[in-house]
Tab-separated table of N, CA and C in Angstrom:
chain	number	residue	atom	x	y	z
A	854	UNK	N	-20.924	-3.172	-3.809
A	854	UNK	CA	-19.518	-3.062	-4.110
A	854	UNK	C	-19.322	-3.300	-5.608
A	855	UNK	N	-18.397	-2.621	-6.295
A	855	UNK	CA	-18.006	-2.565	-7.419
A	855	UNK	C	-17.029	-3.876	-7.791
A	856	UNK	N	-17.294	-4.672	-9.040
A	856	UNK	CA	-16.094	-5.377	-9.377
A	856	UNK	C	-15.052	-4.415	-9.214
A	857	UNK	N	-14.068	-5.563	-9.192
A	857	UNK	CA	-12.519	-4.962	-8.437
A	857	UNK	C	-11.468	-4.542	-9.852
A	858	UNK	N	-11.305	-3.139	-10.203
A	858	UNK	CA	-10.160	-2.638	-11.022
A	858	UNK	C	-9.339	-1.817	-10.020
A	859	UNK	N	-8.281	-1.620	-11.190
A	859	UNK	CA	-6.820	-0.812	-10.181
A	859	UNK	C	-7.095	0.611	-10.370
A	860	UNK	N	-7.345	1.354	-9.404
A	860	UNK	CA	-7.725	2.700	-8.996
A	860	UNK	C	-6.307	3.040	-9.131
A	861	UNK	N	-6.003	4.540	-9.576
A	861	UNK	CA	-5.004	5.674	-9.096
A	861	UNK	C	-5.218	6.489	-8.583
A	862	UNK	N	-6.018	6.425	-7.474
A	862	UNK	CA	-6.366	7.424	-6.598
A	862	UNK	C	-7.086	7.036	-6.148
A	863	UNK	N	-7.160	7.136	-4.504
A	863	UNK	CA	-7.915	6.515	-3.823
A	863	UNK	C	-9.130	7.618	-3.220
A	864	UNK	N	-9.182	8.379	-4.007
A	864	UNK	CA	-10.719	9.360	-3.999
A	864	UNK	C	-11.620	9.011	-5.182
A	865	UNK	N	-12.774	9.911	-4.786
A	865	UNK	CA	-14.312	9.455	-5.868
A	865	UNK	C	-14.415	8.587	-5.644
A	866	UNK	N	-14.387	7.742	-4.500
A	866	UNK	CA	-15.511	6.557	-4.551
A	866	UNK	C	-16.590	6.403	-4.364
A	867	UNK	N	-17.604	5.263	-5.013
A	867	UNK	CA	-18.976	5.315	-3.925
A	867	UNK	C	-18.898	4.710	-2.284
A	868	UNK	N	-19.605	5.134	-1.892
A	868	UNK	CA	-20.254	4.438	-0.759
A	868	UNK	C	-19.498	3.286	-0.539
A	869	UNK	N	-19.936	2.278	-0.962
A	869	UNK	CA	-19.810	0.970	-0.692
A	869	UNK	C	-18.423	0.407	-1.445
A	870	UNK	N	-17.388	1.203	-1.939
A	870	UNK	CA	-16.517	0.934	-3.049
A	870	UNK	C	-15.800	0.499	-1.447
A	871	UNK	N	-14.546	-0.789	-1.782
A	871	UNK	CA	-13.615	-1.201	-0.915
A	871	UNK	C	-12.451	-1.074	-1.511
A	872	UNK	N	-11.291	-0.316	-0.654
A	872	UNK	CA	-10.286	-0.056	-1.638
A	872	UNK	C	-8.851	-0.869	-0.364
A	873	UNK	N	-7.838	-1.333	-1.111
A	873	UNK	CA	-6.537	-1.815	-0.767
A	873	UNK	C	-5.634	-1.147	-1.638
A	874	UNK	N	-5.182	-0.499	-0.617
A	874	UNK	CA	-3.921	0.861	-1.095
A	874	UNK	C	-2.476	0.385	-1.060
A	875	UNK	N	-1.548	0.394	-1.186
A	875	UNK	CA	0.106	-0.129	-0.723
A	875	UNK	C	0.608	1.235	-0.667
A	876	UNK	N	1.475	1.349	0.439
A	876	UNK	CA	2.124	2.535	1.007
A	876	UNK	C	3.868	2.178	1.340
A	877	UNK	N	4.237	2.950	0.962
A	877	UNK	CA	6.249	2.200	1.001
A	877	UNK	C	6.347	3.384	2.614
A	878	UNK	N	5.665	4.300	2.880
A	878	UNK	CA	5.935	4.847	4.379
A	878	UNK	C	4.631	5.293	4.777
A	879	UNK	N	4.694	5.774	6.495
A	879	UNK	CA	3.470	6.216	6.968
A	879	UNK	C	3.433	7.731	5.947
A	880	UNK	N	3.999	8.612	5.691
A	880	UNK	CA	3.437	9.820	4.565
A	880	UNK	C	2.980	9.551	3.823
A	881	UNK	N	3.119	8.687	2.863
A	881	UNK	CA	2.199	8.175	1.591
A	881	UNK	C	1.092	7.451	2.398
A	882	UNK	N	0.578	6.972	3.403
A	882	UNK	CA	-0.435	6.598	3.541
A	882	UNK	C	-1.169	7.764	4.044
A	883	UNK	N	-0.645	8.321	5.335
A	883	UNK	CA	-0.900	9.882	5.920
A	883	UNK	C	-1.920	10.501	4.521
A	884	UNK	N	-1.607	10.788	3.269
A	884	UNK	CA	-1.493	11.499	2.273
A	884	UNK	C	-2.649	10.805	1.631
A	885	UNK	N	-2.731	9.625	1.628
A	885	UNK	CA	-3.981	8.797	0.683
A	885	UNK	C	-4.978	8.737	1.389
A	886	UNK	N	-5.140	8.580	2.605
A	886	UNK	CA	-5.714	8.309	3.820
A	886	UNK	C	-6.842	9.880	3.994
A	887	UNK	N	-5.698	10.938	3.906
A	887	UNK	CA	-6.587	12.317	3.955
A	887	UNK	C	-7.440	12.591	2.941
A	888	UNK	N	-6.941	12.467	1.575
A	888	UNK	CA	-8.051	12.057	0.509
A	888	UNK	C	-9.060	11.894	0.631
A	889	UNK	N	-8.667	10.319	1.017
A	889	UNK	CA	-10.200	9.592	1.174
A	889	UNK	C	-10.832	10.080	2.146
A	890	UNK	N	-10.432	10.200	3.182
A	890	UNK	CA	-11.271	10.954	4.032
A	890	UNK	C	-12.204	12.351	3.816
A	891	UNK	N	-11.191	12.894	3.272
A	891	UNK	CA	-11.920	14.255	2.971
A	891	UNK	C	-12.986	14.244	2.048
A	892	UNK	N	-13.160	13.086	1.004
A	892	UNK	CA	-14.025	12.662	0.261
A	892	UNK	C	-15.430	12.437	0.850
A	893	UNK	N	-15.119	11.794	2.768
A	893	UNK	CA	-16.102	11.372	2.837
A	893	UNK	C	-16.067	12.554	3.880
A	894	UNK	N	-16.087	13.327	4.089
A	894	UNK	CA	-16.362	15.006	5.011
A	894	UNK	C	-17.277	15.432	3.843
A	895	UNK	N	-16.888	15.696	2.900
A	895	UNK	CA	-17.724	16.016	1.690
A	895	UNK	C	-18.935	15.628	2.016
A	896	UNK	N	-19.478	14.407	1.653
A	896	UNK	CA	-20.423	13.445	1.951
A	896	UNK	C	-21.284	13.650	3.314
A	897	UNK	N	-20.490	13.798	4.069
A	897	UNK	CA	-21.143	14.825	5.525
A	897	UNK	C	-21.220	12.668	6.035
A	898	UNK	N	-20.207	12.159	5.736
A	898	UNK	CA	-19.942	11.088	7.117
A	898	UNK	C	-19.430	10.889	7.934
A	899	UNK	N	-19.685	10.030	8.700
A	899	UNK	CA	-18.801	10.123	9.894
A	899	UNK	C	-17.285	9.265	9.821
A	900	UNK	N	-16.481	9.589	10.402
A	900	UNK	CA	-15.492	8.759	10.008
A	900	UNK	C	-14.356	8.461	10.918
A	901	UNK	N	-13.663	7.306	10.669
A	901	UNK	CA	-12.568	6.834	11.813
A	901	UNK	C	-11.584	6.574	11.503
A	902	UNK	N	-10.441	7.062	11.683
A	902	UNK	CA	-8.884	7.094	11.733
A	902	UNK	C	-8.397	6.398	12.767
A	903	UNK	N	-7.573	5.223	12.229
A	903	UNK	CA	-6.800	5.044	13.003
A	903	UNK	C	-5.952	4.246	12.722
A	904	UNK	N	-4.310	4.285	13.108
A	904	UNK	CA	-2.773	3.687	12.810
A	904	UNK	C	-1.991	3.374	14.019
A	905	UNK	N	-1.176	2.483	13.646
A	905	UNK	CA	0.158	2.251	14.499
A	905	UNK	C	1.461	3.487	14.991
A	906	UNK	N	0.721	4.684	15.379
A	906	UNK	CA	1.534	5.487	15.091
A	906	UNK	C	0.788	6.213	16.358
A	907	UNK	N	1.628	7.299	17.237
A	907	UNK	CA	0.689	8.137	18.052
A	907	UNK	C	-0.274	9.116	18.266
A	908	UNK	N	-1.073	9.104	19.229
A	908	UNK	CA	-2.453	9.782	18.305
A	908	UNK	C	-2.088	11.067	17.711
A	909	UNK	N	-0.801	11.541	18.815
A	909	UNK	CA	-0.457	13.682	18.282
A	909	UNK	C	0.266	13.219	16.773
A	910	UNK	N	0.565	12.353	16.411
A	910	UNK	CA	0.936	12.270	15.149
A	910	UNK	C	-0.440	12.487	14.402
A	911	UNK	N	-1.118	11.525	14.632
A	911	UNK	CA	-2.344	10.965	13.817
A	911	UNK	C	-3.178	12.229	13.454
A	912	UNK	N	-3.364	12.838	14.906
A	912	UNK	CA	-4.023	14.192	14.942
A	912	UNK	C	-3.594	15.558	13.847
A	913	UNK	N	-2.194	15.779	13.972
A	913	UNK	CA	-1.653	16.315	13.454
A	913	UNK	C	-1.725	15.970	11.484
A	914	UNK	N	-1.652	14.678	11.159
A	914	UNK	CA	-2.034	14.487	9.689
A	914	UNK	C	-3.727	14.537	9.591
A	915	UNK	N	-4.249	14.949	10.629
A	915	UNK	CA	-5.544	14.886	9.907
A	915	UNK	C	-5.847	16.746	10.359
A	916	UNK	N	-5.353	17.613	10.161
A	916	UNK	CA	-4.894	18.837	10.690
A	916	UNK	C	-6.466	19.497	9.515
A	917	UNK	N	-5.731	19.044	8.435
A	917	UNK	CA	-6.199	19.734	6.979
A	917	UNK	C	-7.842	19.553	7.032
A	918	UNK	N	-8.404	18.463	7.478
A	918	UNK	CA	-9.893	18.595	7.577
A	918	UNK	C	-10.637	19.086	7.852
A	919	UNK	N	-10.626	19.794	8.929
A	919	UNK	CA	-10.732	20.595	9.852
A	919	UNK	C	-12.041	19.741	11.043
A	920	UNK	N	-11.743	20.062	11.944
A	920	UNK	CA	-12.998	19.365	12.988
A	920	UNK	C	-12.717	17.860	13.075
């Protein structure tokens, strides 16, 4: 893990980077959340979603990834 600076964007990380995001609604997280994710599709990892919110929502913001 990397010493801790303030990221603007919660993509390009390494591996092992740990990030704490602040979100004022579920879209801005929806939105940071796909990022990062898609960062790590790139990467060819595996990965897990999951929120306080219902899954056809959940499903539906992760639309753009594909698979």
């Amino acid at each position: 893990m990397r010493t801790g600076a303030r990221r603007v964007s919660p993509v390009a990380c390494d591996m092992h980077d740990h990030l704490m995001w602040v979100f004022d609604d579920d879209a801005d997280f929806a939105r940071a959340a796909v990022a990062f994710l898609a960062d790590g599709v790139a990467r060819g990892e595996r990965l897990v979603y999951g929120a306080a919110r219902p899954v056809p929502v959940l499903t539906a913001e992760l639309d753009g990834l594909g698979g």
